[in-house]
């Protein structure tokens, strides 16, 4: 580790998330919702997070189209 770190260009409270990066988002959902989507993810052979990302992206598209 260097003796000194230059924070002169730093911004307090700013978190950089690179484009295309995955973000860990802890979330609480109802058990029935978790069971439904877990089952769908298993049927499709994908990770639960991948399925939920696709569902949320479709929901965003629908909401944007209705504006």
mmCIF file of C-alpha atoms in Angstrom:
data_model
loop_
_atom_site.group_PDB
_atom_site.id
_atom_site.type_symbol
_atom_site.label_atom_id
_atom_site.label_comp_id
_atom_site.label_asym_id
_atom_site.label_seq_id
_atom_site.Cartn_x
_atom_site.Cartn_y
_atom_site.Cartn_z
ATOM 1 C CA UNK A 1 0.000 0.000 0.000
ATOM 2 C CA UNK A 2 1.382 3.458 -0.833
ATOM 3 C CA UNK A 3 2.481 5.746 1.991
ATOM 4 C CA UNK A 4 0.096 8.450 0.788
ATOM 5 C CA UNK A 5 -3.128 8.313 -1.203
ATOM 6 C CA UNK A 6 -4.242 11.386 -3.166
ATOM 7 C CA UNK A 7 -7.911 12.087 -2.442
ATOM 8 C CA UNK A 8 -7.814 15.626 -3.893
ATOM 9 C CA UNK A 9 -10.200 14.665 -6.718
ATOM 10 C CA UNK A 10 -12.408 12.477 -4.541
ATOM 11 C CA UNK A 11 -16.094 13.149 -3.965
ATOM 12 C CA UNK A 12 -17.582 12.255 -0.601
ATOM 13 C CA UNK A 13 -20.425 9.740 -0.775
ATOM 14 C CA UNK A 14 -20.026 9.051 -4.495
ATOM 15 C CA UNK A 15 -19.948 5.383 -5.437
ATOM 16 C CA UNK A 16 -18.795 4.516 -8.922
ATOM 17 C CA UNK A 17 -20.516 1.584 -10.579
ATOM 18 C CA UNK A 18 -18.929 0.816 -13.948
ATOM 19 C CA UNK A 19 -21.295 0.465 -16.931
ATOM 20 C CA UNK A 20 -22.444 -3.115 -17.323
ATOM 21 C CA UNK A 21 -21.459 -4.032 -13.772
ATOM 22 C CA UNK A 22 -23.750 -6.123 -11.636
ATOM 23 C CA UNK A 23 -24.938 -4.555 -8.393
ATOM 24 C CA UNK A 24 -25.694 -6.636 -5.315
ATOM 25 C CA UNK A 25 -29.084 -5.515 -4.024
ATOM 26 C CA UNK A 26 -30.379 -7.189 -0.901
ATOM 27 C CA UNK A 27 -34.166 -7.144 -1.061
ATOM 28 C CA UNK A 28 -37.007 -8.598 0.957
ATOM 29 C CA UNK A 29 -39.881 -10.159 -0.959
ATOM 30 C CA UNK A 30 -42.909 -12.166 0.055
ATOM 31 C CA UNK A 31 -42.359 -15.900 0.247
ATOM 32 C CA UNK A 32 -45.006 -16.633 -2.394
ATOM 33 C CA UNK A 33 -43.244 -14.312 -4.864
ATOM 34 C CA UNK A 34 -39.874 -15.916 -4.115
ATOM 35 C CA UNK A 35 -41.338 -19.407 -4.562
ATOM 36 C CA UNK A 36 -42.978 -18.458 -7.873
ATOM 37 C CA UNK A 37 -39.869 -16.938 -9.417
ATOM 38 C CA UNK A 38 -37.539 -19.571 -7.970
ATOM 39 C CA UNK A 39 -39.659 -22.230 -9.651
ATOM 40 C CA UNK A 40 -39.681 -20.346 -12.966
ATOM 41 C CA UNK A 41 -35.900 -19.856 -12.817
ATOM 42 C CA UNK A 42 -35.386 -23.555 -12.139
ATOM 43 C CA UNK A 43 -37.694 -24.501 -15.049
ATOM 44 C CA UNK A 44 -35.711 -22.242 -17.394
ATOM 45 C CA UNK A 45 -32.356 -23.362 -16.017
ATOM 46 C CA UNK A 46 -31.234 -19.832 -15.112
ATOM 47 C CA UNK A 47 -30.209 -18.108 -11.908
ATOM 48 C CA UNK A 48 -32.977 -16.383 -9.962
ATOM 49 C CA UNK A 49 -31.204 -13.017 -10.247
ATOM 50 C CA UNK A 50 -30.992 -13.384 -14.043
ATOM 51 C CA UNK A 51 -34.721 -14.100 -14.309
ATOM 52 C CA UNK A 52 -35.665 -11.224 -12.009
ATOM 53 C CA UNK A 53 -33.454 -8.845 -13.988
ATOM 54 C CA UNK A 54 -35.252 -9.799 -17.202
ATOM 55 C CA UNK A 55 -38.683 -9.435 -15.580
ATOM 56 C CA UNK A 56 -37.779 -5.999 -14.235
ATOM 57 C CA UNK A 57 -36.357 -4.889 -17.600
ATOM 58 C CA UNK A 58 -39.617 -5.885 -19.321
ATOM 59 C CA UNK A 59 -41.604 -4.035 -16.673
ATOM 60 C CA UNK A 60 -39.497 -0.903 -17.275
ATOM 61 C CA UNK A 61 -40.110 -1.158 -21.040
ATOM 62 C CA UNK A 62 -43.866 -1.468 -20.492
ATOM 63 C CA UNK A 63 -43.945 1.467 -18.078
ATOM 64 C CA UNK A 64 -41.901 3.650 -20.430
ATOM 65 C CA UNK A 65 -44.162 2.773 -23.368
ATOM 66 C CA UNK A 66 -47.247 3.797 -21.378
ATOM 67 C CA UNK A 67 -45.893 7.259 -20.537
#
